[in-house]
mmCIF file of C-alpha atoms in Angstrom:
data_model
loop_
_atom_site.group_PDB
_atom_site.id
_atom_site.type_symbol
_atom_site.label_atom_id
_atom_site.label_comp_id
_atom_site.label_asym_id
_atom_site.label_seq_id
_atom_site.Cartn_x
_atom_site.Cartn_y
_atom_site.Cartn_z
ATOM 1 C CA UNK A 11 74.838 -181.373 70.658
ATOM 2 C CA UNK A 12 74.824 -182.098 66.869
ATOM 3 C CA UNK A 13 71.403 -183.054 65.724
ATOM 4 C CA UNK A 14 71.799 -186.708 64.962
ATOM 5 C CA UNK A 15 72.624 -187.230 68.811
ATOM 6 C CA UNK A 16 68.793 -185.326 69.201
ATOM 7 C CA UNK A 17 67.352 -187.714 67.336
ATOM 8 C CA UNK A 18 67.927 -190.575 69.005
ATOM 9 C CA UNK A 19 65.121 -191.253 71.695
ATOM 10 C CA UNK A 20 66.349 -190.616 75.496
ATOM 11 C CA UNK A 21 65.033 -194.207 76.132
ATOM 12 C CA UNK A 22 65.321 -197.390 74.567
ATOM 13 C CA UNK A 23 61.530 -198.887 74.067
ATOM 14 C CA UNK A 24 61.547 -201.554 76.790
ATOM 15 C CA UNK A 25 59.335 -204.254 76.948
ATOM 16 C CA UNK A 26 55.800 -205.160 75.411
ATOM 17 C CA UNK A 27 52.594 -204.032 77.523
ATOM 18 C CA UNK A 28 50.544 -206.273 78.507
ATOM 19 C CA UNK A 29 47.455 -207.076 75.580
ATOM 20 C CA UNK A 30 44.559 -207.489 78.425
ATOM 21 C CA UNK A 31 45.642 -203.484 79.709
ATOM 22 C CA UNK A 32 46.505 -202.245 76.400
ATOM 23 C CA UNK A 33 45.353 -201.680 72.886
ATOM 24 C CA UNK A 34 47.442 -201.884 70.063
ATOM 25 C CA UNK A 35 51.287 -202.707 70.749
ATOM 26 C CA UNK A 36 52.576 -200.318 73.853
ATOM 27 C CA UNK A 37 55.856 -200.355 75.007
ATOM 28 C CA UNK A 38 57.263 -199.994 78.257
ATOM 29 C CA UNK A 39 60.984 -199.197 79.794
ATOM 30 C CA UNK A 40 60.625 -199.452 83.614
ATOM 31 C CA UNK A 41 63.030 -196.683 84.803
ATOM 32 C CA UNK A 42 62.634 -196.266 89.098
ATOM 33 C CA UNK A 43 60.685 -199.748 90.465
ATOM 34 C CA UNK A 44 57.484 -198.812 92.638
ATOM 35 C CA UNK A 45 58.669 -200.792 95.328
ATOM 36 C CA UNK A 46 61.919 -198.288 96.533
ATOM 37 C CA UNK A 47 62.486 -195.665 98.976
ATOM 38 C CA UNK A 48 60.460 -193.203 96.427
ATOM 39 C CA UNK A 49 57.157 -194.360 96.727
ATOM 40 C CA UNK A 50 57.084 -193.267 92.790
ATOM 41 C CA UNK A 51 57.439 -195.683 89.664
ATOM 42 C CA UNK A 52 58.715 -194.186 86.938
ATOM 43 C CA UNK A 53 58.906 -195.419 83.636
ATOM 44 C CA UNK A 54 59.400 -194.585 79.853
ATOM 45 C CA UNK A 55 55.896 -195.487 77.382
ATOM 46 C CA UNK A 56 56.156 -196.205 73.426
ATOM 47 C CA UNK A 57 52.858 -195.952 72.049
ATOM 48 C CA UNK A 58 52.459 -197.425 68.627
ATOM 49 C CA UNK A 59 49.812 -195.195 66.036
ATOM 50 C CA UNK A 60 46.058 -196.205 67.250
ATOM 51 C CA UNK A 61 47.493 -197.869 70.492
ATOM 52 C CA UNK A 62 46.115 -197.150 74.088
ATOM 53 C CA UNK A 63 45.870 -198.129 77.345
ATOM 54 C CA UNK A 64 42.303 -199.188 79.422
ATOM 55 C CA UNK A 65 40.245 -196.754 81.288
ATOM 56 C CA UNK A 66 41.986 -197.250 84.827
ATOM 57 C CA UNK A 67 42.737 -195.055 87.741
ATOM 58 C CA UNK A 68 45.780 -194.387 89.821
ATOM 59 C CA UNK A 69 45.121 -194.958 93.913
ATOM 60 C CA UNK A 70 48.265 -191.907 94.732
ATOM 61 C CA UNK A 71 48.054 -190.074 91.505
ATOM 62 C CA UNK A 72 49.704 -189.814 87.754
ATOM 63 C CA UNK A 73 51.998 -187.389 86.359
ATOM 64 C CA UNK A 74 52.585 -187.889 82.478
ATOM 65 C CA UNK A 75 55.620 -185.657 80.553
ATOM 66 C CA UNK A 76 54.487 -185.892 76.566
ATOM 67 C CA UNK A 77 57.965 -185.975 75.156
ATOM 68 C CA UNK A 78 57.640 -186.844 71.166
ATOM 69 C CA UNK A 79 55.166 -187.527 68.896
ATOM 70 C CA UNK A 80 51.173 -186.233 69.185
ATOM 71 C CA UNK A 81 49.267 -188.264 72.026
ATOM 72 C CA UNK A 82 45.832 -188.756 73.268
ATOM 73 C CA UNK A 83 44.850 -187.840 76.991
ATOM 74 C CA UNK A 84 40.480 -188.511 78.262
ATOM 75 C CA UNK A 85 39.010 -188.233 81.706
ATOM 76 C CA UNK A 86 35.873 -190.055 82.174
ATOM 77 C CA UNK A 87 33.075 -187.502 80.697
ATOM 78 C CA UNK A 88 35.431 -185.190 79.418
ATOM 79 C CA UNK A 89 36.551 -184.641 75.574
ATOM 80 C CA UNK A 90 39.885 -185.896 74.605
ATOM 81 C CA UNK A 91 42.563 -183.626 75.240
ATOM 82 C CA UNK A 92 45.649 -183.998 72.356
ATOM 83 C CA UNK A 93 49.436 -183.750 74.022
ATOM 84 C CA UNK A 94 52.367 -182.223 72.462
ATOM 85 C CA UNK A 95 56.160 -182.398 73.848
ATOM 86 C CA UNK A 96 56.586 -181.106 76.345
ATOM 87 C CA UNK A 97 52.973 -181.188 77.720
ATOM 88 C CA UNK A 98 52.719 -181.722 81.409
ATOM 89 C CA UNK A 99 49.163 -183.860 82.549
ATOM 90 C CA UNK A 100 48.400 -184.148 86.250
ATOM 91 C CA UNK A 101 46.040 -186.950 87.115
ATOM 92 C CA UNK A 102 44.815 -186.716 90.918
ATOM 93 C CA UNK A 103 44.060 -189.985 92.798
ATOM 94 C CA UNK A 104 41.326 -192.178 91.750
ATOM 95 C CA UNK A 105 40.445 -190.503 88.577
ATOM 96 C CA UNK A 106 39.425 -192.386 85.694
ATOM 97 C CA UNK A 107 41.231 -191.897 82.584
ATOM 98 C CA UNK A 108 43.238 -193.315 79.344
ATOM 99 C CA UNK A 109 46.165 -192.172 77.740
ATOM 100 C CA UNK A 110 47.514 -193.518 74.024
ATOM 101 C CA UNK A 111 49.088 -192.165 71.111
ATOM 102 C CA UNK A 112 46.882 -190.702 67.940
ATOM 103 C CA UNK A 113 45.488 -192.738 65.268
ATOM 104 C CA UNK A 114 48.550 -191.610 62.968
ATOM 105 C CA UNK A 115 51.702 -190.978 65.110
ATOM 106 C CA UNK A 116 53.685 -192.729 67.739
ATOM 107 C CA UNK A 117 53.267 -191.275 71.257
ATOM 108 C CA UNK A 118 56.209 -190.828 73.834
ATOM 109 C CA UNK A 119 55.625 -189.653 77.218
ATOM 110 C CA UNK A 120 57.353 -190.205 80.470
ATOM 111 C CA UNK A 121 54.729 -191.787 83.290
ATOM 112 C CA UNK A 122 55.534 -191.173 87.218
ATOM 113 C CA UNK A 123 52.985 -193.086 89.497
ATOM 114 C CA UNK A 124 53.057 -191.601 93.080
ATOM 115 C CA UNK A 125 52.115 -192.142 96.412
ATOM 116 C CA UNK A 126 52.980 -196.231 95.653
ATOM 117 C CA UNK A 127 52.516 -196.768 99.269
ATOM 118 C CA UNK A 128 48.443 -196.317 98.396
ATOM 119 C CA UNK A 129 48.879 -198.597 95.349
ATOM 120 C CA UNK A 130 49.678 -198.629 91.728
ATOM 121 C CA UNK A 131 46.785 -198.976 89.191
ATOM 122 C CA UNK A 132 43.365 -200.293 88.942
ATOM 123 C CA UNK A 133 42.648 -201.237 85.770
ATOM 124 C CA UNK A 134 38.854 -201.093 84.019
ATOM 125 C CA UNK A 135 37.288 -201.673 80.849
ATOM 126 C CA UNK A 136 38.853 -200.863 77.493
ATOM 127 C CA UNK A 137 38.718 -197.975 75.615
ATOM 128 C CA UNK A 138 36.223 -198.775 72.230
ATOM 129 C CA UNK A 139 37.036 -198.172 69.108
ATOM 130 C CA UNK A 140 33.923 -195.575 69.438
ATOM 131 C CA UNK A 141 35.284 -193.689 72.388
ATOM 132 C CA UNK A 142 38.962 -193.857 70.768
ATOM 133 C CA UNK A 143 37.615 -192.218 67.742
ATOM 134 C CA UNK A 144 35.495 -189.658 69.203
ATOM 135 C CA UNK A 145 38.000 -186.929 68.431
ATOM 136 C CA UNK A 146 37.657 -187.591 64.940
ATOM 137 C CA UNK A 147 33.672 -187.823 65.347
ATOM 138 C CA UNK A 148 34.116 -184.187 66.955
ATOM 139 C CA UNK A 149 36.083 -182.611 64.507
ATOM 140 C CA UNK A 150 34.255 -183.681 61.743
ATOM 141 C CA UNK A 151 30.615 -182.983 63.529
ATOM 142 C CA UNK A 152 31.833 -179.169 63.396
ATOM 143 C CA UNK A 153 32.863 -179.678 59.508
ATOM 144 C CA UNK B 17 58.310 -185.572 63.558
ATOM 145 C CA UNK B 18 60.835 -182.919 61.183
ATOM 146 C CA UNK B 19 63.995 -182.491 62.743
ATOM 147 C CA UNK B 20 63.638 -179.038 63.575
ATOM 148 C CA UNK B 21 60.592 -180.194 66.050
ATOM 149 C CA UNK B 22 63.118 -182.410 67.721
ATOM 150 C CA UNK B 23 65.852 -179.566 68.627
ATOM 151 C CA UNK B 24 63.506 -177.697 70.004
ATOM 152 C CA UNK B 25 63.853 -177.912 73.539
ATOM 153 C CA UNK B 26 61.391 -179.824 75.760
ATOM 154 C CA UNK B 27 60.225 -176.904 78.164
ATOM 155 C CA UNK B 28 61.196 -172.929 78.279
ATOM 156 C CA UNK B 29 64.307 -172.345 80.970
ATOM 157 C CA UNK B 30 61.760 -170.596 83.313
ATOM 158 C CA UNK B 31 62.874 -168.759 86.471
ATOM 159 C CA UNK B 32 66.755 -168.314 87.125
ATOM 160 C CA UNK B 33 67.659 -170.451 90.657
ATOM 161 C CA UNK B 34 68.755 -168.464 93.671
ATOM 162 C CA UNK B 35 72.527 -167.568 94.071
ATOM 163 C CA UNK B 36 72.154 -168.063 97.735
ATOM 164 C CA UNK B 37 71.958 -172.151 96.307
ATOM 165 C CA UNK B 38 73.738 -172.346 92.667
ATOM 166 C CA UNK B 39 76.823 -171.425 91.939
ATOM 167 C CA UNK B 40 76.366 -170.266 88.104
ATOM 168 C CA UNK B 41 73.627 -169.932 86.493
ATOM 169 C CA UNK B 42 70.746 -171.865 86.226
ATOM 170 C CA UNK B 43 67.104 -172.013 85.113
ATOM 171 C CA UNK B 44 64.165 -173.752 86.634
ATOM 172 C CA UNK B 45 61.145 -174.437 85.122
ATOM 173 C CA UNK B 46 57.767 -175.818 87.690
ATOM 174 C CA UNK B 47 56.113 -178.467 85.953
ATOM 175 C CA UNK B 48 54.189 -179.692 89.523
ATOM 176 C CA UNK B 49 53.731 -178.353 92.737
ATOM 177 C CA UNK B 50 55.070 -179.846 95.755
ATOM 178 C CA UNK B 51 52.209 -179.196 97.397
ATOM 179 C CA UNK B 52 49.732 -181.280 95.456
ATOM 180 C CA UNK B 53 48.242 -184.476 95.448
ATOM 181 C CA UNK B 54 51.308 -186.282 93.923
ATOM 182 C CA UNK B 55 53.309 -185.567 97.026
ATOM 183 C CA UNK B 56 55.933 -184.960 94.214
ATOM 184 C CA UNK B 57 57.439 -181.982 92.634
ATOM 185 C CA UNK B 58 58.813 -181.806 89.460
ATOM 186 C CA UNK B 59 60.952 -179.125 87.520
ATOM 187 C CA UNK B 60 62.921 -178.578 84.634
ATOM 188 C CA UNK B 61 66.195 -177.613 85.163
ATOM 189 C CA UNK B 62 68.928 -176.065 83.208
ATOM 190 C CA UNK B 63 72.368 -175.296 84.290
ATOM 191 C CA UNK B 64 74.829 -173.157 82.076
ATOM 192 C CA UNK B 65 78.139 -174.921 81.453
ATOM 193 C CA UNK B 66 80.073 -174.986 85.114
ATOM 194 C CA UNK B 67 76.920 -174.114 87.323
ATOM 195 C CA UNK B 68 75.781 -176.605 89.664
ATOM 196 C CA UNK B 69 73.669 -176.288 93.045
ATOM 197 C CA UNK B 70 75.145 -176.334 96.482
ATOM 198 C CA UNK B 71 75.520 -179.945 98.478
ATOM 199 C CA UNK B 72 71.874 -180.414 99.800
ATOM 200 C CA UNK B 73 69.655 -183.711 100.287
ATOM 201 C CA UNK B 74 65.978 -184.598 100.092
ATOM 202 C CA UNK B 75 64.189 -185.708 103.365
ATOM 203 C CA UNK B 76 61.735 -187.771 100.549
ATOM 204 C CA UNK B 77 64.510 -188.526 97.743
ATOM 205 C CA UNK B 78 64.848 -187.528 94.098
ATOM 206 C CA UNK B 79 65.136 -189.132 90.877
ATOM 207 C CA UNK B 80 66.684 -187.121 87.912
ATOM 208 C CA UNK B 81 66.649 -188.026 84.139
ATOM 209 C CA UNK B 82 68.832 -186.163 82.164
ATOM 210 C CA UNK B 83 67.579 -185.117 79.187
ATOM 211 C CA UNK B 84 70.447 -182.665 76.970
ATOM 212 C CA UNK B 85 73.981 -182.158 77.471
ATOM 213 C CA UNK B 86 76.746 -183.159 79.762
ATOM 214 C CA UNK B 87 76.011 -183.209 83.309
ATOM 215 C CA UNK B 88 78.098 -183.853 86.598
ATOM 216 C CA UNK B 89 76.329 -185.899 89.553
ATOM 217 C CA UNK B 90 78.208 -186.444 93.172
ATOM 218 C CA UNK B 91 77.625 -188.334 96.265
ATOM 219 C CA UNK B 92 79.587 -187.041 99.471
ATOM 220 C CA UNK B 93 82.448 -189.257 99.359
ATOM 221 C CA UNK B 94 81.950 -190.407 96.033
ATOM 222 C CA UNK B 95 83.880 -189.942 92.717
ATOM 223 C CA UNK B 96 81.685 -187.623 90.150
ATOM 224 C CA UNK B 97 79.543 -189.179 87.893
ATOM 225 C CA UNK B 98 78.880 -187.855 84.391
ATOM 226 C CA UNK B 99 75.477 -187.684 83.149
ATOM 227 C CA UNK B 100 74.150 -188.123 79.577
ATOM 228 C CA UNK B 101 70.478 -188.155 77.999
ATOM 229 C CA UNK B 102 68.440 -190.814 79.439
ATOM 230 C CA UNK B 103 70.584 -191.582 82.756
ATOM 231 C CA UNK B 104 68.612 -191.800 85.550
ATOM 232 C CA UNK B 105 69.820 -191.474 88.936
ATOM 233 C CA UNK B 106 68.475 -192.196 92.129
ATOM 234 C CA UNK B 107 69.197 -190.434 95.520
ATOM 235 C CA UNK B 108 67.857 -191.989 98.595
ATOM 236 C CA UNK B 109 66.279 -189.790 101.223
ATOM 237 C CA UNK B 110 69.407 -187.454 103.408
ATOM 238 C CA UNK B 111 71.891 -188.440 101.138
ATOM 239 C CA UNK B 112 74.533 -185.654 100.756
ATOM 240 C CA UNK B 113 74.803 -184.953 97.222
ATOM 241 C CA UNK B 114 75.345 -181.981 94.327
ATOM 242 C CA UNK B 115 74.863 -182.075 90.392
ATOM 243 C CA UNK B 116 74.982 -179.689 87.808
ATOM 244 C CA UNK B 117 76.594 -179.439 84.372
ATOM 245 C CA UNK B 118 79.912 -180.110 83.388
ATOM 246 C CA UNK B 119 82.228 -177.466 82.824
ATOM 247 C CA UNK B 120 81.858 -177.183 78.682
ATOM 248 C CA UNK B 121 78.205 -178.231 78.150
ATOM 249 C CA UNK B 122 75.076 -176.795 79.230
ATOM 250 C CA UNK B 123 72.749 -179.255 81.097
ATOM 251 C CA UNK B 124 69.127 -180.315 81.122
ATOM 252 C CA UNK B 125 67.231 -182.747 83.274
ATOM 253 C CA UNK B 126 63.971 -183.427 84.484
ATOM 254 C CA UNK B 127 63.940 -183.431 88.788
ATOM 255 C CA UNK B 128 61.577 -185.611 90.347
ATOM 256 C CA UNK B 129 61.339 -184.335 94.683
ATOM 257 C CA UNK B 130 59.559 -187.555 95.802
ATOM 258 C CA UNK B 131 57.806 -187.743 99.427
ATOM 259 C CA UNK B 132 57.710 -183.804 99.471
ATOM 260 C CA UNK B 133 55.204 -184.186 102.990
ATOM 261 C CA UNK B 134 58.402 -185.207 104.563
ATOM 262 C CA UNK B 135 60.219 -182.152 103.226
ATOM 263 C CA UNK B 136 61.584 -180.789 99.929
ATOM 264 C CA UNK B 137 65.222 -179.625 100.027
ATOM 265 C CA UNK B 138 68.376 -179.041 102.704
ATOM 266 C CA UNK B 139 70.587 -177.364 101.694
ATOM 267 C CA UNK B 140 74.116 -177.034 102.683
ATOM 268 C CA UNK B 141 77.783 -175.644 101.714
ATOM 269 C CA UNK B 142 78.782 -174.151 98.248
ATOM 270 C CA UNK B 143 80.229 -176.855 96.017
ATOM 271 C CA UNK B 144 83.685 -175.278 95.835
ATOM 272 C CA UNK B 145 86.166 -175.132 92.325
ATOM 273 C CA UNK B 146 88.173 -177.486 93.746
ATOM 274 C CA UNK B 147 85.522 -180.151 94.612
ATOM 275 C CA UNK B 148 83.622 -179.298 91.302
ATOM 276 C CA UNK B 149 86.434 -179.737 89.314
ATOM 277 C CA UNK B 150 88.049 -182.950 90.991
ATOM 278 C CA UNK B 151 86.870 -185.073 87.897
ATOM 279 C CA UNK B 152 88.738 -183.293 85.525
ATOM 280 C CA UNK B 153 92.067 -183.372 88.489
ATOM 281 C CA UNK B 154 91.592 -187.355 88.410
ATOM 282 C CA UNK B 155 91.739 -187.641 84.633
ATOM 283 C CA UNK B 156 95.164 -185.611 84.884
ATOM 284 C CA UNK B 157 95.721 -187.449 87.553
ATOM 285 C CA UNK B 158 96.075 -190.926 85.542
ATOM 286 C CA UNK B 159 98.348 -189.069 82.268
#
């Protein structure tokens, strides 16, 4: 493999998210459809700097595989947890949560919705500027 | 993202796969259990150029995305197929089926075991040299 080949993403960016789910411009390449013999869709998310999706929840569950850039990952009433490549988050059923990229660096990771059969997403409120930033408020409460 | 980041592999090789079931070596890494709430398991794997696993199918189905290298994919019955980064290919539950890496280039991708509550893997026979390398007899084949 020479490195310009590495370089190049593994997936083109796909197609706009939605702006009533999603902060900031998103992008989404829809890899395995939810509706096939996997019960699983899979798909490939772009997150622009700053952009997120809403608080929402997953009816059979989440797996995300961070796979470039430095991303954001919050459970309701927990802090913001940062993901690196190659970071592996496991959401269970029905938990709330949001995932986006960091205020200053694109965001790649690879999303597999499971258990389809039980449904897909259910979508809540946005995410605030406020509880967007709150990383930055923590880090520079402890300055 | 410097470019040294980027050619660092997603995820360590983790444990090396069971001779009994690969032919060659190869290196799995667990990302998700099979028996959590996902229903799902999902590994890294890495096969060294010309090691593949034996012909097996998935009660619940698999998805793979490759992610580095050159890989080999087969239905029973089936030509070969060769895999690149970001080809995604998806095997319906009990089909007969092998993949591994082709025989010059080592081989990454991501394994998605969908519907594991149905069951995770059969396996079956060895892939043998001649059915491995029946790509590389068709290309002489057409000289």
């Amino acid at each position: 493999m020479n490195t310009l080949e590495k370089q190049k993403p593994l997936f083109p960016k796909g197609e706009k998210a939605s702006d009533e789910y999603f902060t900031g411009n998103t992008w989404v390449n829809n890899l395995v459809p939810a509706e096939g013999p996997f019960n699983t869709w899979i798909g490939n998310v772009v997150f622009e700097p700053g952009a997120r999706n809403n608080w929402h929840t997953h009816p059979g569950g989440q797996v995300l595989i961070a796979t470039a850039g430095v991303g954001y990952y919050q459970e309701k009433g927990k802090p913001i947890q940062l993901l690196h490549p190659g970071d592996v988050v496991q959401i269970p059923p029905g938990v709330v949560h949001w995932h986006g990229a960091s205020p200053d660096s694109e965001f790649t990771h690879i999303a597999i919705t499971t258990n389809t059969q039980k449904g897909i997403v259910v979508w809540l409120e946005r995410v605030t500027d406020q509880e967007y930033h709150s990383l930055a408020n923590a880090v520079t409460n402890t300055k």
